[in-house]
Coordinates of C-alpha atoms and ligand atoms in Angstrom, one line a residue:
M206 CA -31.3 -15.1 22.9
S207 CA -28.6 -13.6 20.7
E208 CA -28.2 -9.8 20.5
L209 CA -29.5 -7.8 17.6
Y210 CA -27.1 -5.3 16.0
D211 CA -27.8 -2.8 13.2
V212 CA -24.4 -3.6 11.7
V213 CA -21.8 -6.4 12.3
V214 CA -18.5 -5.9 10.6
I215 CA -16.2 -8.9 10.1
G216 CA -12.6 -7.7 10.0
A217 CA -11.0 -4.6 11.8
G218 CA -8.4 -3.7 9.2
P219 CA -8.4 -0.3 7.4
A220 CA -11.6 -1.2 5.6
G221 CA -13.5 -2.8 8.5
Y222 CA -12.7 -0.5 11.4
P223 CA -13.7 2.8 9.6
A224 CA -17.0 1.1 8.6
A225 CA -17.7 0.2 12.2
I226 CA -16.7 3.7 13.5
R227 CA -18.7 5.5 10.8
A228 CA -21.8 3.3 11.4
A229 CA -21.6 4.1 15.1
Q230 CA -21.2 7.8 14.3
N231 CA -24.4 7.3 12.3
K232 CA -26.1 6.3 15.6
L233 CA -26.3 2.6 14.6
K234 CA -25.7 -0.3 17.1
V235 CA -22.5 -1.8 15.8
A236 CA -20.2 -4.8 16.5
C237 CA -16.9 -5.6 14.9
V238 CA -15.3 -9.0 15.0
D239 CA -11.6 -9.5 14.3
E240 CA -9.3 -12.5 14.6
W241 CA -5.9 -11.0 13.9
R242 CA -3.2 -12.5 16.1
N243 CA 0.5 -11.5 16.2
F244 CA 3.4 -13.9 16.2
D245 CA 3.3 -13.9 20.0
G246 CA -0.4 -15.0 19.9
T247 CA -1.9 -11.7 21.1
F248 CA -5.0 -10.3 19.4
A249 CA -4.7 -6.8 17.8
F250 CA -7.0 -4.6 15.8
G251 CA -5.9 -2.9 12.6
G252 CA -5.5 -5.9 10.3
T253 CA -2.6 -6.3 7.8
C254 CA -2.1 -2.6 7.5
L255 CA -1.4 -1.7 11.1
N256 CA 0.2 -5.0 12.2
A257 CA 2.1 -6.3 9.2
G258 CA 1.9 -3.8 6.4
C259 CA 1.6 0.0 6.0
I260 CA 2.7 1.0 9.5
P261 CA 5.6 -1.3 10.4
S262 CA 7.0 -1.0 6.9
K263 CA 6.9 2.8 7.1
A264 CA 8.5 2.7 10.5
L265 CA 11.4 0.7 9.1
L266 CA 11.6 2.8 5.9
E267 CA 12.0 5.9 8.1
S268 CA 14.6 4.4 10.4
S269 CA 16.6 2.8 7.6
E270 CA 16.6 6.0 5.6
L271 CA 17.8 8.0 8.5
F272 CA 20.6 5.5 9.1
H273 CA 21.6 5.7 5.4
R274 CA 21.5 9.5 5.4
A275 CA 23.5 9.7 8.6
K276 CA 26.1 7.6 6.8
T277 CA 26.1 9.4 3.4
E278 CA 24.7 12.9 3.8
F279 CA 25.5 14.3 7.2
A280 CA 29.1 15.2 6.3
S281 CA 28.0 17.4 3.5
H282 CA 25.7 19.3 5.9
G283 CA 28.8 19.9 8.0
I284 CA 27.7 17.4 10.7
K285 CA 30.3 15.1 12.0
V286 CA 29.0 12.0 13.8
G287 CA 31.6 9.4 13.0
E288 CA 30.6 6.1 11.4
P289 CA 27.0 5.4 12.5
T290 CA 26.4 1.9 13.8
L291 CA 23.2 -0.1 13.7
D292 CA 21.2 -1.2 16.7
L293 CA 18.6 -3.3 14.9
A294 CA 17.0 -4.5 18.1
A295 CA 16.3 -0.9 19.1
M296 CA 15.0 -0.2 15.6
Q297 CA 12.7 -3.1 15.8
R298 CA 11.5 -2.2 19.3
R299 CA 10.6 1.2 17.9
R300 CA 8.7 -0.4 15.0
A301 CA 6.8 -2.7 17.4
Q302 CA 6.0 0.2 19.8
I303 CA 4.5 2.3 17.0
V304 CA 2.4 -0.7 15.9
K305 CA 1.2 -1.3 19.5
T306 CA 0.3 2.4 20.0
M307 CA -1.7 2.5 16.7
T308 CA -3.5 -0.8 17.1
G309 CA -4.3 0.1 20.8
G310 CA -5.7 3.4 19.3
I311 CA -8.3 1.4 17.4
A312 CA -9.5 -0.4 20.5
A313 CA -9.8 3.1 22.1
L314 CA -11.7 4.5 19.2
F315 CA -14.1 1.5 19.2
K316 CA -14.8 2.2 22.9
A317 CA -15.2 5.9 22.4
N318 CA -17.6 5.4 19.6
G319 CA -19.6 2.7 21.3
V320 CA -18.6 -0.1 18.9
T321 CA -18.8 -3.5 20.6
A322 CA -15.5 -5.3 19.7
F323 CA -15.2 -9.1 19.6
Q324 CA -11.8 -10.8 19.2
G325 CA -12.3 -14.1 17.5
H326 CA -13.3 -15.7 14.2
G327 CA -16.4 -14.4 12.5
R328 CA -18.5 -16.5 10.1
L329 CA -21.5 -15.3 8.1
L330 CA -24.5 -17.6 8.5
P331 CA -27.6 -17.6 6.3
G332 CA -30.1 -15.0 7.4
N333 CA -27.6 -12.3 8.2
R334 CA -26.3 -13.8 11.4
V335 CA -22.7 -13.9 12.4
Q336 CA -21.2 -16.7 14.4
V337 CA -18.3 -15.6 16.6
T338 CA -15.8 -18.2 17.9
G339 CA -13.6 -16.8 20.6
A340 CA -10.0 -17.9 21.5
D341 CA -11.4 -20.4 24.0
G342 CA -13.7 -21.9 21.4
A343 CA -16.8 -20.4 22.9
E344 CA -19.4 -19.6 20.2
T345 CA -21.8 -16.6 20.1
V346 CA -24.3 -15.8 17.4
L347 CA -25.0 -12.1 16.6
E348 CA -28.1 -11.2 14.8
A349 CA -27.5 -8.3 12.3
K350 CA -29.7 -6.1 10.1
H351 CA -26.5 -5.5 8.0
V352 CA -23.3 -7.4 7.7
V353 CA -20.1 -5.9 6.3
L354 CA -17.4 -8.4 5.2
A355 CA -13.9 -6.9 5.5
S356 CA -11.7 -9.9 5.8
G357 CA -8.8 -8.6 3.8
S358 CA -6.1 -10.5 1.9
S359 CA -3.1 -12.8 2.5
P360 CA 0.2 -13.2 0.6
V361 CA 0.3 -15.3 -2.5
R362 CA 2.6 -18.3 -2.1
L363 CA 4.5 -20.0 -4.9
P364 CA 4.2 -23.8 -4.8
T365 CA 7.8 -24.3 -5.9
V366 CA 9.1 -21.8 -3.4
P367 CA 8.0 -23.4 -0.1
H368 CA 7.6 -20.9 2.7
D369 CA 9.3 -22.0 6.0
G370 CA 8.9 -18.6 7.8
K371 CA 12.7 -18.6 8.5
H372 CA 14.6 -18.7 5.3
I373 CA 11.8 -18.4 2.7
V374 CA 9.5 -15.8 4.1
D375 CA 6.6 -13.4 3.4
S376 CA 6.5 -9.7 3.9
W377 CA 5.4 -10.0 7.5
N378 CA 8.4 -12.1 8.4
A379 CA 10.6 -9.7 6.5
L380 CA 9.4 -6.8 8.7
E381 CA 10.5 -8.7 11.8
F382 CA 14.0 -10.0 10.9
D383 CA 16.2 -9.8 14.0
S384 CA 19.5 -9.6 12.0
V385 CA 20.4 -8.0 8.7
P386 CA 20.6 -10.8 6.1
R387 CA 24.0 -10.6 4.3
R388 CA 22.3 -11.6 1.0
L389 CA 18.6 -11.0 0.6
G390 CA 16.6 -12.3 -2.4
V391 CA 13.1 -10.9 -3.2
I392 CA 10.7 -12.4 -5.7
G393 CA 8.6 -9.6 -7.2
A394 CA 9.6 -6.0 -8.0
G395 CA 6.2 -4.7 -6.9
V396 CA 5.5 -2.3 -4.1
I397 CA 6.5 -4.7 -1.3
G398 CA 9.6 -5.9 -3.1
L399 CA 10.8 -2.3 -3.6
E400 CA 9.9 -1.0 -0.1
L401 CA 11.3 -4.0 1.8
G402 CA 14.3 -4.3 -0.6
S403 CA 15.1 -0.7 0.2
V404 CA 14.9 -1.2 4.0
W405 CA 17.3 -4.1 4.1
R406 CA 19.6 -2.6 1.4
R407 CA 20.0 0.6 3.5
L408 CA 20.8 -1.5 6.5
G409 CA 23.5 -3.4 4.6
S410 CA 22.1 -6.4 2.8
E411 CA 23.1 -7.2 -0.8
V412 CA 19.6 -7.3 -2.4
T413 CA 18.6 -9.1 -5.5
I414 CA 15.1 -8.6 -6.8
L415 CA 13.7 -11.2 -9.3
E416 CA 10.8 -9.9 -11.4
A417 CA 9.0 -12.1 -13.8
V418 CA 7.8 -9.3 -16.1
D419 CA 10.2 -7.5 -18.5
Q420 CA 8.8 -4.1 -17.8
F421 CA 9.6 -2.3 -14.5
L422 CA 6.6 -0.9 -12.6
P423 CA 4.2 -1.5 -15.5
M424 CA 1.3 0.2 -13.6
A425 CA 3.2 3.5 -13.2
D426 CA 3.9 6.2 -15.8
Q427 CA 6.9 4.9 -17.7
T428 CA 8.9 8.2 -17.5
I429 CA 8.6 7.8 -13.7
A430 CA 9.3 4.1 -13.8
K431 CA 12.5 4.6 -15.8
E432 CA 13.7 7.3 -13.5
A433 CA 12.9 5.1 -10.5
L434 CA 14.8 2.1 -11.9
K435 CA 17.9 4.3 -12.5
H436 CA 17.9 5.4 -8.8
F437 CA 17.2 1.9 -7.4
K438 CA 20.1 0.5 -9.4
K439 CA 22.4 3.2 -8.2
Q440 CA 21.4 2.4 -4.6
G441 CA 22.5 -1.1 -5.2
L442 CA 19.2 -2.9 -5.6
D443 CA 20.0 -5.5 -8.2
V444 CA 16.7 -5.7 -10.1
K445 CA 16.5 -8.5 -12.6
L446 CA 13.6 -8.1 -15.0
G447 CA 12.2 -11.0 -17.0
A448 CA 13.5 -13.4 -14.3
K449 CA 11.2 -16.4 -14.0
V450 CA 11.8 -18.4 -10.8
A451 CA 11.6 -22.1 -11.3
R452 CA 12.2 -23.2 -7.7
A453 CA 13.9 -22.3 -4.4
A454 CA 15.1 -24.7 -1.7
V455 CA 16.8 -24.3 1.6
Q456 CA 20.2 -26.0 1.6
G457 CA 22.8 -25.8 4.4
G458 CA 21.2 -22.7 6.0
A459 CA 21.0 -20.7 2.7
V460 CA 18.4 -20.5 0.0
K461 CA 19.2 -21.7 -3.6
V462 CA 17.0 -20.0 -6.2
D463 CA 16.8 -21.3 -9.8
F464 CA 15.6 -18.8 -12.3
T465 CA 15.7 -18.2 -16.1
D466 CA 15.8 -15.0 -18.0
A467 CA 16.7 -13.9 -21.5
A468 CA 20.3 -14.9 -21.0
G469 CA 19.4 -18.5 -19.8
E470 CA 19.4 -20.4 -16.6
H471 CA 20.8 -19.1 -13.3
V472 CA 21.2 -20.2 -9.7
I473 CA 21.7 -17.7 -6.9
E474 CA 22.2 -18.2 -3.3
V475 CA 20.8 -15.9 -0.6
D476 CA 20.4 -16.0 3.2
K477 CA 16.7 -15.0 3.2
L478 CA 14.2 -15.0 0.3
V479 CA 11.1 -12.8 0.5
V480 CA 8.2 -13.9 -1.7
A481 CA 6.3 -10.7 -2.6
V482 CA 4.3 -11.6 -5.7
G483 CA 1.0 -10.1 -4.8
R484 CA -1.8 -10.8 -2.4
R485 CA -5.1 -12.7 -2.7
P486 CA -8.5 -12.1 -1.1
F487 CA -8.9 -13.9 2.2
T488 CA -12.2 -15.7 2.8
A489 CA -11.2 -18.8 4.7
E490 CA -14.1 -20.1 6.8
L491 CA -15.9 -16.8 6.3
L492 CA -19.0 -17.9 4.6
A493 CA -21.2 -20.7 5.9
E494 CA -23.1 -22.9 3.4
G495 CA -26.2 -21.2 2.0
T496 CA -25.3 -17.5 2.6
G497 CA -25.6 -16.8 -1.2
V498 CA -22.5 -14.5 -1.2
K499 CA -20.6 -15.1 -4.5
L500 CA -16.9 -15.2 -5.1
D501 CA -15.5 -14.4 -8.6
A502 CA -13.0 -16.5 -10.5
R503 CA -10.0 -15.0 -8.6
G504 CA -11.7 -15.5 -5.2
F505 CA -12.8 -11.9 -4.6
I506 CA -16.3 -11.4 -3.1
E507 CA -18.5 -10.1 -5.9
V508 CA -19.8 -6.6 -5.3
D509 CA -21.4 -3.7 -7.3
E510 CA -19.9 -0.2 -7.3
H511 CA -21.5 0.5 -3.9
C512 CA -20.0 -2.7 -2.4
R513 CA -23.3 -4.6 -2.3
T514 CA -22.8 -8.3 -2.5
G515 CA -26.2 -9.2 -4.1
V516 CA -27.4 -10.7 -0.9
P517 CA -29.7 -8.1 0.7
N518 CA -27.9 -6.2 3.5
V519 CA -24.6 -8.0 3.1
W520 CA -21.8 -5.7 1.9
A521 CA -18.1 -6.3 1.3
V522 CA -15.2 -3.8 1.3
G523 CA -11.4 -3.6 1.1
D524 CA -8.9 -6.1 -0.2
V525 CA -11.5 -8.8 -0.3
V526 CA -13.2 -7.1 -3.2
R527 CA -12.0 -5.9 -6.6
G528 CA -9.9 -2.8 -7.1
P529 CA -6.4 -1.8 -5.8
M530 CA -5.4 -3.4 -2.5
L531 CA -4.8 -0.2 -0.7
A532 CA -5.7 0.8 2.8
H533 CA -7.2 4.2 1.8
K534 CA -9.4 2.5 -0.9
G535 CA -10.7 0.1 1.7
K536 CA -11.3 3.0 4.2
E537 CA -13.4 4.9 1.7
E538 CA -15.4 1.8 0.8
G539 CA -16.0 1.1 4.5
V540 CA -17.2 4.7 5.2
M541 CA -19.4 4.7 2.0
V542 CA -21.1 1.5 3.1
A543 CA -21.7 2.8 6.6
D544 CA -23.3 5.9 5.2
L545 CA -25.4 4.0 2.7
I546 CA -26.7 1.7 5.5
A547 CA -27.7 4.8 7.5
G548 CA -29.6 6.1 4.4
L549 CA -27.0 8.8 3.7
Y550 CA -25.2 9.6 0.5
G551 CA -22.1 7.5 -0.2
E552 CA -19.7 7.0 -3.2
V553 CA -16.1 6.1 -3.9
N554 CA -14.5 7.8 -6.8
Y555 CA -12.4 4.9 -8.1
R556 CA -10.9 7.1 -10.8
V557 CA -8.9 9.2 -8.3
I558 CA -7.3 6.7 -5.9
P559 CA -3.7 7.7 -5.3
S560 CA -0.9 5.2 -5.2
V561 CA 2.4 5.7 -3.3
I562 CA 5.6 3.7 -3.1
Y563 CA 7.5 4.8 -0.1
T564 CA 11.0 4.3 -1.5
A565 CA 13.6 7.1 -1.7
P566 CA 12.9 8.8 -4.0
E567 CA 9.3 8.3 -3.2
I568 CA 6.9 7.6 -6.1
A569 CA 3.2 8.7 -6.2
W570 CA 0.6 9.1 -8.8
V571 CA -3.1 9.6 -9.4
G572 CA -5.2 9.2 -12.5
Q573 CA -4.0 8.0 -15.9
T574 CA -0.4 7.5 -17.0
E575 CA 0.8 9.2 -20.2
E576 CA 0.7 5.7 -21.9
Q577 CA -2.9 5.2 -20.9
V578 CA -4.0 8.6 -22.2
K579 CA -2.1 8.1 -25.4
A580 CA -3.8 4.7 -25.9
S581 CA -7.2 6.3 -25.3
G582 CA -6.6 8.5 -28.4
R583 CA -7.5 11.7 -26.5
P584 CA -5.2 14.6 -27.5
Y585 CA -3.1 15.5 -24.5
K586 CA -0.3 17.7 -23.3
V587 CA 2.4 17.0 -20.7
G588 CA 4.3 19.3 -18.4
S589 CA 7.1 18.2 -16.0
F590 CA 9.4 19.9 -13.6
P591 CA 12.6 18.5 -12.1
F592 CA 13.3 18.6 -8.4
A593 CA 16.8 19.6 -9.3
A594 CA 15.4 23.1 -10.1
S595 CA 13.6 23.2 -6.7
G596 CA 15.4 25.3 -4.0
R597 CA 13.6 23.5 -1.2
A598 CA 14.5 20.0 -2.6
R599 CA 18.1 21.1 -3.0
A600 CA 18.1 22.4 0.6
M601 CA 16.8 19.0 1.6
E602 CA 19.5 17.2 -0.3
A603 CA 16.7 15.7 -2.4
G604 CA 17.0 17.4 -5.8
Q605 CA 16.2 14.2 -7.7
G606 CA 13.2 13.2 -9.7
M607 CA 10.3 15.2 -11.1
A608 CA 6.6 16.1 -11.1
K609 CA 4.6 15.4 -14.2
V610 CA 1.2 16.5 -15.2
V611 CA -0.8 14.9 -18.0
A612 CA -3.8 16.9 -19.2
A613 CA -6.4 17.0 -22.0
R614 CA -5.7 19.3 -24.9
D615 CA -9.4 19.9 -25.6
D616 CA -10.7 21.1 -22.2
D617 CA -7.5 21.3 -20.2
E618 CA -8.7 18.8 -17.6
I619 CA -6.0 17.2 -15.5
L620 CA -6.0 13.5 -16.4
G621 CA -3.0 12.3 -14.3
V622 CA -0.3 13.5 -12.0
H623 CA 2.9 11.6 -11.4
V624 CA 5.7 12.4 -9.0
I625 CA 9.0 10.8 -8.2
G626 CA 10.9 12.8 -5.6
P627 CA 10.9 14.0 -2.0
M628 CA 7.6 13.6 -0.1
A629 CA 5.8 12.6 -3.3
G630 CA 3.2 10.8 -1.3
E631 CA 2.3 14.1 0.4
L632 CA 2.5 16.2 -2.8
I633 CA 0.0 13.9 -4.6
A634 CA -2.8 14.9 -2.2
E635 CA -3.1 18.3 -4.0
A636 CA -3.4 16.5 -7.3
V637 CA -6.1 14.1 -5.9
L638 CA -8.1 17.1 -4.6
A639 CA -7.7 18.9 -8.0
M640 CA -8.8 15.8 -9.9
E641 CA -11.7 15.2 -7.5
Y642 CA -13.0 18.6 -8.5
S643 CA -12.2 18.0 -12.2
A644 CA -9.7 20.9 -12.1
S645 CA -7.8 22.1 -15.2
T646 CA -4.1 22.8 -15.4
E647 CA -5.1 26.5 -15.5
D648 CA -6.8 26.0 -12.1
L649 CA -3.6 24.6 -10.7
Q650 CA -1.5 27.2 -12.5
R651 CA -3.5 30.0 -10.8
T652 CA -3.3 28.5 -7.4
I653 CA -0.7 30.1 -5.2
H654 CA 2.0 27.7 -3.8
A655 CA 4.2 28.8 -1.0
H656 CA 7.8 29.4 -1.7
P657 CA 10.1 27.6 -1.2
T658 CA 8.1 24.4 -1.0
L659 CA 8.2 21.0 -2.7
S660 CA 4.6 21.7 -3.9
E661 CA 6.0 24.3 -6.3
A662 CA 7.2 21.4 -8.4
V663 CA 3.5 20.3 -9.1
H664 CA 2.6 24.0 -9.8
E665 CA 5.5 24.4 -12.2
A666 CA 4.7 21.1 -13.9
A667 CA 1.1 22.4 -14.5
L668 CA 2.6 25.6 -16.0
A669 CA 5.0 23.5 -18.1
A670 CA 2.0 21.7 -19.7
D671 CA 1.4 25.1 -21.5
K672 CA 5.1 25.9 -21.8
R673 CA 4.8 28.6 -19.2
A674 CA 7.1 27.2 -16.5
I675 CA 9.0 30.0 -14.8
D676 CA 11.7 28.1 -12.9
A677 CA 12.8 25.6 -15.6
M678 CA 13.3 25.4 -19.3
N679 CA 10.1 24.8 -21.3
R680 CA 10.7 21.9 -23.7
Ligands
FAD748 P1 -6.8 -6.4 6.3 O1 -6.0 -5.2 6.6 O2 -6.1 -7.6 5.8 O3 -7.7 -6.7 7.5 C1 -8.6 -7.7 7.5 C2 -8.8 -8.1 9.0 O4 -9.9 -9.1 9.0 C3 -7.6 -8.8 9.6 O5 -7.4 -8.3 10.9 C4 -8.0 -10.3 9.6 O6 -7.4 -11.0 10.7 C5 -9.5 -10.1 9.9 N1 -10.3 -11.3 9.5 C6 -10.2 -12.0 8.3 N2 -11.1 -13.0 8.3 C7 -11.8 -12.9 9.5 C8 -12.8 -13.6 10.1 N3 -13.4 -14.6 9.4 N4 -13.2 -13.3 11.3 C9 -12.6 -12.3 12.0 N5 -11.7 -11.6 11.5 C10 -11.2 -11.9 10.2 N6 -1.6 -0.1 1.6 C11 -1.5 1.2 1.6 O7 -2.5 1.9 1.2 N7 -0.3 1.9 1.9 C12 0.8 1.2 2.3 O8 1.8 1.9 2.6 C13 0.7 -0.2 2.4 N8 1.8 -0.9 2.8 C14 1.8 -2.2 2.8 C15 2.9 -2.9 3.2 C16 2.9 -4.3 3.3 C17 4.1 -5.0 3.7 C18 1.7 -5.0 3.0 C19 1.6 -6.5 3.2 C20 0.5 -4.3 2.6 C21 0.6 -2.9 2.5 N9 -0.5 -2.2 2.1 C22 -0.5 -0.8 2.0 C23 -1.8 -2.8 1.8 C24 -2.8 -2.7 2.9 O9 -2.2 -3.3 4.1 C25 -4.1 -3.4 2.6 O10 -4.6 -2.8 1.4 C26 -5.1 -3.2 3.7 O11 -4.6 -3.7 4.9 C27 -6.5 -3.9 3.4 O12 -7.4 -3.6 4.4 P2 -8.6 -4.6 4.7 O13 -9.2 -4.0 5.9 O14 -9.3 -4.8 3.5 O15 -7.9 -6.0 5.1
NAD749 P1 2.4 -6.3 -6.4 O1 1.3 -6.7 -7.2 O2 2.7 -4.8 -6.2 O3 3.8 -6.8 -7.1 C1 4.0 -8.2 -7.3 C2 5.1 -8.3 -8.3 O4 5.5 -9.6 -8.4 C3 4.7 -7.9 -9.7 O5 5.6 -7.0 -10.3 C4 4.6 -9.2 -10.5 O6 4.9 -9.1 -11.8 C5 5.7 -10.0 -9.8 N1 5.5 -11.4 -9.8 C6 4.3 -12.1 -9.8 N2 4.6 -13.5 -9.8 C7 5.9 -13.6 -9.9 C8 6.8 -14.7 -10.0 N3 6.4 -15.9 -10.0 N4 8.1 -14.4 -10.1 C9 8.6 -13.2 -10.1 N5 7.8 -12.1 -10.0 C10 6.5 -12.3 -9.9 O7 2.3 -7.1 -5.1 P2 3.1 -7.0 -3.7 O8 4.3 -6.2 -3.8 O9 3.2 -8.4 -3.1 O10 2.1 -6.2 -2.8 C11 0.8 -6.7 -2.6 C12 -0.3 -5.6 -2.4 O11 0.0 -4.9 -1.3 C13 -0.3 -4.7 -3.6 O12 -1.5 -4.8 -4.2 C14 0.0 -3.4 -3.1 O13 -0.9 -2.4 -3.6 C15 -0.2 -3.5 -1.6 N6 0.9 -2.7 -1.0 C16 0.9 -1.4 -1.1 C17 1.9 -0.6 -0.6 C18 1.8 0.9 -0.7 O14 0.7 1.4 -1.0 N7 2.9 1.6 -0.6 C19 3.0 -1.2 0.0 C20 3.0 -2.6 0.0 C21 2.0 -3.3 -0.5

């Protein structure tokens, strides 16, 4: 007889594993099934984020930034180290070790919380049963009172740009290059294109980024996007906007890329080409015939605002459902669902999900852009503060960028906060908390910020919204 669980989670990425852990904390009997395998064939928990996304990319961003700073900044601090040389193998070993530690940590957390972990393929059968197929092909069926689908996403492939995993690659391959490509092409100036483009640029590649859309970072506040583009161009990222790739092909060990833009047709040759044009929900072999779970036109599992699929006691969370494909969004959905299953309160505030792009300068925002507020017709005010006026940023050799607050004129509510500059991803947390509690700019203005810290830039931007900034001109 198959075993009965209160909750079976399919997928142990940042949406699935928190769902499993929280459900276990809620004293439910939980199993989590995950099929992720690394290039060497080993199983690992953590999904895309820990194995091939957030964590390895941040490891390489950190290492490459230090390499770049050692080359360009140490001398101005009075530190003489000579010309730094790159040991890419060591850098990659560090990246792999961090990933191994973090993914091993999830296995340990499962054990500590009493989650039964299965490594293999999970498939939802009608009647809330989950079939698990192990690496050896052995099948087990788990009975479940509730099933949480958290199968994540996979990279979008372009039919005319055939992936070979060697020359034409996806972001996972591009995190594991064993040599620095002399010429790197990237299709897509989105988050992955900019982060990975930055890594390999800092390590010495000539980087060309081909972006189909004319506007740079259309989802970001455009003051910030313009500032970002200026910095990236200065760093040597050759971002070509409005560049439509017709095809790419491997010829003589290099990749020829044909694209058109406003100036006409072009062909460029690169040594590696990364396709980073978005991700799509992953549901391959997930749903057996007759489960009743519905997919929308784009392949996402249909859910309501509480991640219910419409089939009683079947839930879906993370990249496989609508909304931004972000680890922290998936985590909150997973936790919400686990609490709802236990009869507790659960909610995700989709209006205040922060976004961070881990380039240098870093970019982070929460809430509405100035363009969105303007389009809404609501009277608004804006305050901004440049990091050039921040003593701490100057001391860090990071006096670039700004913090910007967009707020309502009528009731002073903060509607959006946008930062480009040092540690923007950390600074945005204050804005997220403020907006979660519907804070006004006055609330932020009256909150004491330690001096000298980068957080003073957010404080001063809030003051500037009422032309009361102390440490910069009020415009
Ligand atoms: P995934 O992480 O994709 O996990 C799904 C898991 O389910 C996988 O392990 C998969 O193997 C498993 N699975 C799928 N189907 C089955 C099945 N049938 N049976 C068993 N197991 C199954 N987001 C951020 O917030 N911050 C970042 O800095 C960031 N950086 C990124 C960098 C890169 C290069 C990439 C590619 C993504 C990045 N993301 C980042 C996005 C982030 O990785 C995803 O939003 C997040 O991983 C989604 O979590 P998930 O649990 O929904 O899915
Ligand atoms: P993205 O949606 O961020 O960017 C894709 C870009 O490719 C867009 O600018 C799009 O206009 C462009 N594009 C699409 N088709 C094209 C084509 N045929 N030719 C040229 N350009 C084209 O997607 P991504 O960078 O692949 O990232 C995937 C997901 O992973 C995103 O949803 C993102 O949220 C997530 N992610 C997040 C982080 C982070 O939070 N720091 C980092 C990496 C990835």
